[in-house]
Amino acid sequence: MSINDSIEQLVSDQRRFFKSGVTRDIHFRMEQLNKLKTALIAKEDEIIKALQQDLNKSEQESFTTEIGIVYKELSYVMKNLHKWAKPRRVKTALTHIGSRGEIHPEPYGTVLIISPWNYPWQLAISPLIGAIAAGNTAIIKPSELTPSVSALITSMIKDTFSDQYVAVVEGGPDTSTSLLKQPLDYIFFTGSTNIGKVVMQAAAKNLIPITLELGGKSPCIVHKDAPLKLAARRIVFGKFTNAGQTCVAPDYLLVHESIKEPLLKHMKEAITEFYGDSPLMNSEYGRIVSEKHFLRLSNFLSNGSLRHGGKCDASKLLIEPTLLDDITWEMPVMEDEIFGPIFPILTYDHLDEVITSVNNRPKPLALYLFTQDSQVQRKVLSEVSFGGGCVNDTLMHLATPHLPFGGVGESGMGSYHGKHSFETFSHMKSILRQTNKFDFSFRYPGKEGLKLLRRLMKP
Ligand code: NAD
């Protein structure tokens, strides 16, 4: 059987299974989430090993950014699922007296989850939790660039679920393309903005609803009143975790001219504290995923002037945490998302310059603002559009199931995590239950009804 035929067969089997109605039952969903929980716990050591093989992630980083975050998401969803899945009553309009309005969440059907390589475990399993919770069947297409993690996802899912319910299809762009041609009911894509456009075009052919979790250049703004040592530690953490290969990593620094030097000093200290004097020798420092990305990133090292780091080890695909000063917007490093451990530094005198510069570019996935001045906070938050972010921190907004996580404009559409995942993978069906006890005649043709309707409806 060709890959196309087997994909077609798989989708058809999942659609049939969905139509049987089994996945709609809330007890079934809870049972499956429980099975997933048991499987995740059992695989913990193997996950750490696979992440180390594919990306040289340390145990600490793997637990916090891939395993722990998924546990937290799963526990939160399991705790609240009964409540979210119930039909809920809404208010009745004056024109609808006697009736009852309700919202019934219902699963879409068969959903496709396409995930990237940078957090290959979290970004495949976290959407799956939402898909299962909402009562769908699911197919995961993990990244071909992280073969150990993808193989582990395949074996875990195979051991836990039947193919007709949850399946994994491994492969690269060709496999994705075949999957995207299928009569799916929802597509959840995490990856680059360019491929996001390809996915959206494919989805449009069959009018399949989608979520796009994309990337972009996320600014990190440090205003003159920020507590510099603390800001430096939090920025260095956000930028160099996973060697900068984080969708919401601060992409570039916009620092008030007056505090640039002290901030740089604290950032250098934090880099040394976290990764040692020779990060290339640190066995726990993340590596670049592929030679292609390593070469792309190395080319940026000649931009501006080097203030810290800059050394590489091509044989191990390592690049030191690097700070680049004297950067201008026209340099190659400022064109696209960097997605690596290279941090360009730009300065500003007036906040308005920052706002204009950021607003002149595609809407970023994240924005980080370091200031204690509530007026500055209000101004930036109200005048700049971006997916989400933090005031006085980095990355942490995505690590809570209470906040919706997603982009806007070129950084994506839709959101997930916690209740928002459940809602993303559910269609909200509106139902009006009408009374048969009486029947107002004003809706029917005739002048009398029109008069009353005008009185009731005119603003
Ligand atoms: P990518 O877009 O190259 O690939 C993502 C997935 O799409 C992979 O599974 C890949 O096999 C598949 N794919 C590749 N070409 C395809 C095609 N022509 N048609 C259909 N599918 C195709 O992204 P990547 O390099 O794996 O990940 C890095 C990007 O993902 C960065 O831009 C980053 O910002 C973004 N990202 C976003 C988030 C988020 O939550 N918003 C999270 C992580 C990464």
JSON list of C-alpha atoms in Angstrom, two decimals, residues 187-326:
[
{"chain": "A", "resi": 187, "resn": "ILE", "atom": "CA", "xyz": [-6.21, 21.13, 11.42]},
{"chain": "A", "resi": 188, "resn": "PHE", "atom": "CA", "xyz": [-3.96, 22.29, 14.24]},
{"chain": "A", "resi": 189, "resn": "PHE", "atom": "CA", "xyz": [-0.61, 23.42, 12.87]},
{"chain": "A", "resi": 190, "resn": "THR", "atom": "CA", "xyz": [2.46, 24.59, 14.77]},
{"chain": "A", "resi": 191, "resn": "GLY", "atom": "CA", "xyz": [5.42, 25.73, 12.70]},
{"chain": "A", "resi": 192, "resn": "SER", "atom": "CA", "xyz": [6.79, 28.53, 10.56]},
{"chain": "A", "resi": 193, "resn": "THR", "atom": "CA", "xyz": [4.75, 31.34, 9.06]},
{"chain": "A", "resi": 194, "resn": "ASN", "atom": "CA", "xyz": [5.67, 30.24, 5.51]},
{"chain": "A", "resi": 195, "resn": "ILE", "atom": "CA", "xyz": [4.42, 26.69, 5.97]},
{"chain": "A", "resi": 196, "resn": "GLY", "atom": "CA", "xyz": [1.41, 28.09, 7.84]},
{"chain": "A", "resi": 197, "resn": "LYS", "atom": "CA", "xyz": [0.37, 29.74, 4.58]},
{"chain": "A", "resi": 198, "resn": "VAL", "atom": "CA", "xyz": [0.70, 26.41, 2.74]},
{"chain": "A", "resi": 199, "resn": "VAL", "atom": "CA", "xyz": [-1.46, 24.72, 5.40]},
{"chain": "A", "resi": 200, "resn": "MET", "atom": "CA", "xyz": [-4.09, 27.44, 5.21]},
{"chain": "A", "resi": 201, "resn": "GLN", "atom": "CA", "xyz": [-4.31, 27.14, 1.43]},
{"chain": "A", "resi": 202, "resn": "ALA", "atom": "CA", "xyz": [-4.73, 23.37, 1.67]},
{"chain": "A", "resi": 203, "resn": "ALA", "atom": "CA", "xyz": [-7.38, 23.76, 4.37]},
{"chain": "A", "resi": 204, "resn": "ALA", "atom": "CA", "xyz": [-9.25, 26.33, 2.26]},
{"chain": "A", "resi": 205, "resn": "LYS", "atom": "CA", "xyz": [-9.79, 23.76, -0.51]},
{"chain": "A", "resi": 206, "resn": "ASN", "atom": "CA", "xyz": [-12.08, 21.75, 1.77]},
{"chain": "A", "resi": 207, "resn": "LEU", "atom": "CA", "xyz": [-13.08, 24.61, 4.10]},
{"chain": "A", "resi": 208, "resn": "ILE", "atom": "CA", "xyz": [-11.42, 22.90, 7.05]},
{"chain": "A", "resi": 209, "resn": "PRO", "atom": "CA", "xyz": [-11.18, 25.08, 10.18]},
{"chain": "A", "resi": 210, "resn": "ILE", "atom": "CA", "xyz": [-7.65, 25.63, 11.43]},
{"chain": "A", "resi": 211, "resn": "THR", "atom": "CA", "xyz": [-5.47, 26.91, 14.21]},
{"chain": "A", "resi": 212, "resn": "LEU", "atom": "CA", "xyz": [-2.08, 28.26, 13.15]},
{"chain": "A", "resi": 213, "resn": "GLU", "atom": "CA", "xyz": [0.58, 28.54, 15.85]},
{"chain": "A", "resi": 214, "resn": "LEU", "atom": "CA", "xyz": [3.39, 30.33, 14.00]},
{"chain": "A", "resi": 215, "resn": "GLY", "atom": "CA", "xyz": [6.51, 32.33, 14.76]},
{"chain": "A", "resi": 216, "resn": "GLY", "atom": "CA", "xyz": [7.95, 35.79, 14.26]},
{"chain": "A", "resi": 217, "resn": "LYS", "atom": "CA", "xyz": [10.38, 38.30, 15.70]},
{"chain": "A", "resi": 218, "resn": "SER", "atom": "CA", "xyz": [9.41, 38.85, 19.32]},
{"chain": "A", "resi": 219, "resn": "PRO", "atom": "CA", "xyz": [10.82, 42.05, 20.83]},
{"chain": "A", "resi": 220, "resn": "CYS", "atom": "CA", "xyz": [12.13, 42.39, 24.35]},
{"chain": "A", "resi": 221, "resn": "ILE", "atom": "CA", "xyz": [11.93, 45.99, 25.59]},
{"chain": "A", "resi": 222, "resn": "VAL", "atom": "CA", "xyz": [13.88, 47.09, 28.64]},
{"chain": "A", "resi": 223, "resn": "HIS", "atom": "CA", "xyz": [12.95, 50.52, 29.93]},
{"chain": "A", "resi": 224, "resn": "LYS", "atom": "CA", "xyz": [15.24, 52.73, 31.98]},
{"chain": "A", "resi": 225, "resn": "ASP", "atom": "CA", "xyz": [13.58, 52.00, 35.34]},
{"chain": "A", "resi": 226, "resn": "ALA", "atom": "CA", "xyz": [13.77, 48.19, 35.11]},
{"chain": "A", "resi": 227, "resn": "PRO", "atom": "CA", "xyz": [15.57, 46.31, 37.91]},
{"chain": "A", "resi": 228, "resn": "LEU", "atom": "CA", "xyz": [18.49, 45.35, 35.70]},
{"chain": "A", "resi": 229, "resn": "LYS", "atom": "CA", "xyz": [20.01, 42.30, 37.34]},
{"chain": "A", "resi": 230, "resn": "LEU", "atom": "CA", "xyz": [16.64, 40.57, 37.63]},
{"chain": "A", "resi": 231, "resn": "ALA", "atom": "CA", "xyz": [15.64, 41.60, 34.09]},
{"chain": "A", "resi": 232, "resn": "ALA", "atom": "CA", "xyz": [18.98, 40.31, 32.73]},
{"chain": "A", "resi": 233, "resn": "ARG", "atom": "CA", "xyz": [18.51, 36.87, 34.33]},
{"chain": "A", "resi": 234, "resn": "ARG", "atom": "CA", "xyz": [14.97, 36.52, 33.03]},
{"chain": "A", "resi": 235, "resn": "ILE", "atom": "CA", "xyz": [15.93, 37.67, 29.53]},
{"chain": "A", "resi": 236, "resn": "VAL", "atom": "CA", "xyz": [18.94, 35.35, 29.34]},
{"chain": "A", "resi": 237, "resn": "PHE", "atom": "CA", "xyz": [16.74, 32.48, 30.51]},
{"chain": "A", "resi": 238, "resn": "GLY", "atom": "CA", "xyz": [14.13, 33.24, 27.81]},
{"chain": "A", "resi": 239, "resn": "LYS", "atom": "CA", "xyz": [16.59, 33.81, 25.01]},
{"chain": "A", "resi": 240, "resn": "PHE", "atom": "CA", "xyz": [19.00, 30.90, 25.49]},
{"chain": "A", "resi": 241, "resn": "THR", "atom": "CA", "xyz": [16.69, 28.12, 26.69]},
{"chain": "A", "resi": 242, "resn": "ASN", "atom": "CA", "xyz": [16.83, 25.40, 24.01]},
{"chain": "A", "resi": 243, "resn": "ALA", "atom": "CA", "xyz": [19.69, 27.40, 22.42]},
{"chain": "A", "resi": 244, "resn": "GLY", "atom": "CA", "xyz": [17.25, 30.11, 21.40]},
{"chain": "A", "resi": 245, "resn": "GLN", "atom": "CA", "xyz": [15.09, 27.70, 19.40]},
{"chain": "A", "resi": 246, "resn": "THR", "atom": "CA", "xyz": [11.88, 28.73, 21.12]},
{"chain": "A", "resi": 247, "resn": "CYS", "atom": "CA", "xyz": [8.95, 30.23, 19.21]},
{"chain": "A", "resi": 248, "resn": "VAL", "atom": "CA", "xyz": [8.41, 32.80, 21.97]},
{"chain": "A", "resi": 249, "resn": "ALA", "atom": "CA", "xyz": [12.08, 33.49, 22.69]},
{"chain": "A", "resi": 250, "resn": "PRO", "atom": "CA", "xyz": [12.92, 37.19, 22.84]},
{"chain": "A", "resi": 251, "resn": "ASP", "atom": "CA", "xyz": [14.22, 37.63, 19.29]},
{"chain": "A", "resi": 252, "resn": "TYR", "atom": "CA", "xyz": [15.92, 40.99, 19.75]},
{"chain": "A", "resi": 253, "resn": "LEU", "atom": "CA", "xyz": [16.54, 43.47, 22.54]},
{"chain": "A", "resi": 254, "resn": "LEU", "atom": "CA", "xyz": [15.32, 47.06, 22.54]},
{"chain": "A", "resi": 255, "resn": "VAL", "atom": "CA", "xyz": [17.00, 48.73, 25.48]},
{"chain": "A", "resi": 256, "resn": "HIS", "atom": "CA", "xyz": [16.89, 52.32, 26.67]},
{"chain": "A", "resi": 257, "resn": "GLU", "atom": "CA", "xyz": [20.25, 53.88, 25.70]},
{"chain": "A", "resi": 258, "resn": "SER", "atom": "CA", "xyz": [20.95, 55.03, 29.27]},
{"chain": "A", "resi": 259, "resn": "ILE", "atom": "CA", "xyz": [20.98, 51.49, 30.74]},
{"chain": "A", "resi": 260, "resn": "LYS", "atom": "CA", "xyz": [22.44, 49.46, 27.88]},
{"chain": "A", "resi": 261, "resn": "GLU", "atom": "CA", "xyz": [25.90, 48.99, 29.40]},
{"chain": "A", "resi": 262, "resn": "PRO", "atom": "CA", "xyz": [24.82, 47.92, 32.91]},
{"chain": "A", "resi": 263, "resn": "LEU", "atom": "CA", "xyz": [22.17, 45.60, 31.42]},
{"chain": "A", "resi": 264, "resn": "LEU", "atom": "CA", "xyz": [24.77, 44.00, 29.14]},
{"chain": "A", "resi": 265, "resn": "LYS", "atom": "CA", "xyz": [27.09, 43.49, 32.08]},
{"chain": "A", "resi": 266, "resn": "HIS", "atom": "CA", "xyz": [24.34, 41.67, 34.02]},
{"chain": "A", "resi": 267, "resn": "MET", "atom": "CA", "xyz": [23.39, 39.62, 30.95]},
{"chain": "A", "resi": 268, "resn": "LYS", "atom": "CA", "xyz": [26.98, 38.47, 30.47]},
{"chain": "A", "resi": 269, "resn": "GLU", "atom": "CA", "xyz": [27.12, 37.47, 34.15]},
{"chain": "A", "resi": 270, "resn": "ALA", "atom": "CA", "xyz": [23.86, 35.55, 33.84]},
{"chain": "A", "resi": 271, "resn": "ILE", "atom": "CA", "xyz": [25.09, 33.72, 30.71]},
{"chain": "A", "resi": 272, "resn": "THR", "atom": "CA", "xyz": [28.25, 32.66, 32.55]},
{"chain": "A", "resi": 273, "resn": "GLU", "atom": "CA", "xyz": [26.26, 31.63, 35.63]},
{"chain": "A", "resi": 274, "resn": "PHE", "atom": "CA", "xyz": [23.76, 29.52, 33.61]},
{"chain": "A", "resi": 275, "resn": "TYR", "atom": "CA", "xyz": [26.07, 28.01, 30.96]},
{"chain": "A", "resi": 276, "resn": "GLY", "atom": "CA", "xyz": [29.62, 28.35, 32.37]},
{"chain": "A", "resi": 277, "resn": "ASP", "atom": "CA", "xyz": [32.73, 30.05, 30.99]},
{"chain": "A", "resi": 278, "resn": "SER", "atom": "CA", "xyz": [32.80, 27.72, 27.98]},
{"chain": "A", "resi": 279, "resn": "PRO", "atom": "CA", "xyz": [29.24, 26.89, 26.94]},
{"chain": "A", "resi": 280, "resn": "LEU", "atom": "CA", "xyz": [30.57, 24.86, 23.99]},
{"chain": "A", "resi": 281, "resn": "MET", "atom": "CA", "xyz": [32.07, 22.46, 26.54]},
{"chain": "A", "resi": 282, "resn": "ASN", "atom": "CA", "xyz": [28.91, 22.35, 28.63]},
{"chain": "A", "resi": 283, "resn": "SER", "atom": "CA", "xyz": [27.29, 18.98, 28.00]},
{"chain": "A", "resi": 284, "resn": "GLU", "atom": "CA", "xyz": [23.89, 20.39, 28.99]},
{"chain": "A", "resi": 285, "resn": "TYR", "atom": "CA", "xyz": [23.85, 23.30, 26.54]},
{"chain": "A", "resi": 286, "resn": "GLY", "atom": "CA", "xyz": [21.35, 22.79, 23.68]},
{"chain": "A", "resi": 287, "resn": "ARG", "atom": "CA", "xyz": [22.47, 22.21, 20.13]},
{"chain": "A", "resi": 288, "resn": "ILE", "atom": "CA", "xyz": [21.15, 23.58, 16.85]},
{"chain": "A", "resi": 289, "resn": "VAL", "atom": "CA", "xyz": [18.75, 21.13, 15.26]},
{"chain": "A", "resi": 290, "resn": "SER", "atom": "CA", "xyz": [20.38, 20.77, 11.83]},
{"chain": "A", "resi": 291, "resn": "GLU", "atom": "CA", "xyz": [23.37, 21.78, 9.74]},
{"chain": "A", "resi": 292, "resn": "LYS", "atom": "CA", "xyz": [21.12, 23.97, 7.59]},
{"chain": "A", "resi": 293, "resn": "HIS", "atom": "CA", "xyz": [20.02, 25.99, 10.61]},
{"chain": "A", "resi": 294, "resn": "PHE", "atom": "CA", "xyz": [23.57, 26.04, 11.99]},
{"chain": "A", "resi": 295, "resn": "LEU", "atom": "CA", "xyz": [24.87, 27.60, 8.74]},
{"chain": "A", "resi": 296, "resn": "ARG", "atom": "CA", "xyz": [21.97, 30.07, 8.57]},
{"chain": "A", "resi": 297, "resn": "LEU", "atom": "CA", "xyz": [22.71, 31.21, 12.13]},
{"chain": "A", "resi": 298, "resn": "SER", "atom": "CA", "xyz": [26.50, 31.36, 11.76]},
{"chain": "A", "resi": 299, "resn": "ASN", "atom": "CA", "xyz": [26.05, 33.91, 8.98]},
{"chain": "A", "resi": 300, "resn": "PHE", "atom": "CA", "xyz": [24.49, 36.35, 11.47]},
{"chain": "A", "resi": 301, "resn": "LEU", "atom": "CA", "xyz": [27.60, 36.37, 13.67]},
{"chain": "A", "resi": 302, "resn": "SER", "atom": "CA", "xyz": [29.29, 39.00, 11.50]},
{"chain": "A", "resi": 303, "resn": "ASN", "atom": "CA", "xyz": [26.38, 41.46, 11.94]},
{"chain": "A", "resi": 304, "resn": "GLY", "atom": "CA", "xyz": [27.12, 44.48, 14.15]},
{"chain": "A", "resi": 305, "resn": "SER", "atom": "CA", "xyz": [29.84, 44.05, 16.77]},
{"chain": "A", "resi": 306, "resn": "LEU", "atom": "CA", "xyz": [30.34, 41.07, 19.02]},
{"chain": "A", "resi": 307, "resn": "ARG", "atom": "CA", "xyz": [29.84, 41.79, 22.73]},
{"chain": "A", "resi": 308, "resn": "HIS", "atom": "CA", "xyz": [29.73, 38.25, 24.08]},
{"chain": "A", "resi": 309, "resn": "GLY", "atom": "CA", "xyz": [30.06, 34.67, 22.84]},
{"chain": "A", "resi": 310, "resn": "GLY", "atom": "CA", "xyz": [30.24, 34.16, 19.10]},
{"chain": "A", "resi": 311, "resn": "LYS", "atom": "CA", "xyz": [32.19, 30.88, 19.08]},
{"chain": "A", "resi": 312, "resn": "CYS", "atom": "CA", "xyz": [30.79, 27.83, 17.27]},
{"chain": "A", "resi": 313, "resn": "ASP", "atom": "CA", "xyz": [31.50, 24.12, 17.03]},
{"chain": "A", "resi": 314, "resn": "ALA", "atom": "CA", "xyz": [30.31, 22.96, 13.62]},
{"chain": "A", "resi": 315, "resn": "SER", "atom": "CA", "xyz": [30.96, 19.29, 14.38]},
{"chain": "A", "resi": 316, "resn": "LYS", "atom": "CA", "xyz": [28.57, 19.42, 17.34]},
{"chain": "A", "resi": 317, "resn": "LEU", "atom": "CA", "xyz": [26.22, 22.08, 15.88]},
{"chain": "A", "resi": 318, "resn": "LEU", "atom": "CA", "xyz": [26.80, 24.37, 18.86]},
{"chain": "A", "resi": 319, "resn": "ILE", "atom": "CA", "xyz": [26.77, 28.17, 18.94]},
{"chain": "A", "resi": 320, "resn": "GLU", "atom": "CA", "xyz": [27.62, 30.08, 22.10]},
{"chain": "A", "resi": 321, "resn": "PRO", "atom": "CA", "xyz": [25.06, 32.40, 23.68]},
{"chain": "A", "resi": 322, "resn": "THR", "atom": "CA", "xyz": [25.91, 35.50, 21.70]},
{"chain": "A", "resi": 323, "resn": "LEU", "atom": "CA", "xyz": [25.22, 39.21, 22.16]},
{"chain": "A", "resi": 324, "resn": "LEU", "atom": "CA", "xyz": [25.52, 41.45, 19.08]},
{"chain": "A", "resi": 325, "resn": "ASP", "atom": "CA", "xyz": [25.76, 45.21, 19.57]},
{"chain": "A", "resi": 326, "resn": "ASP", "atom": "CA", "xyz": [25.52, 48.13, 17.11]}
]
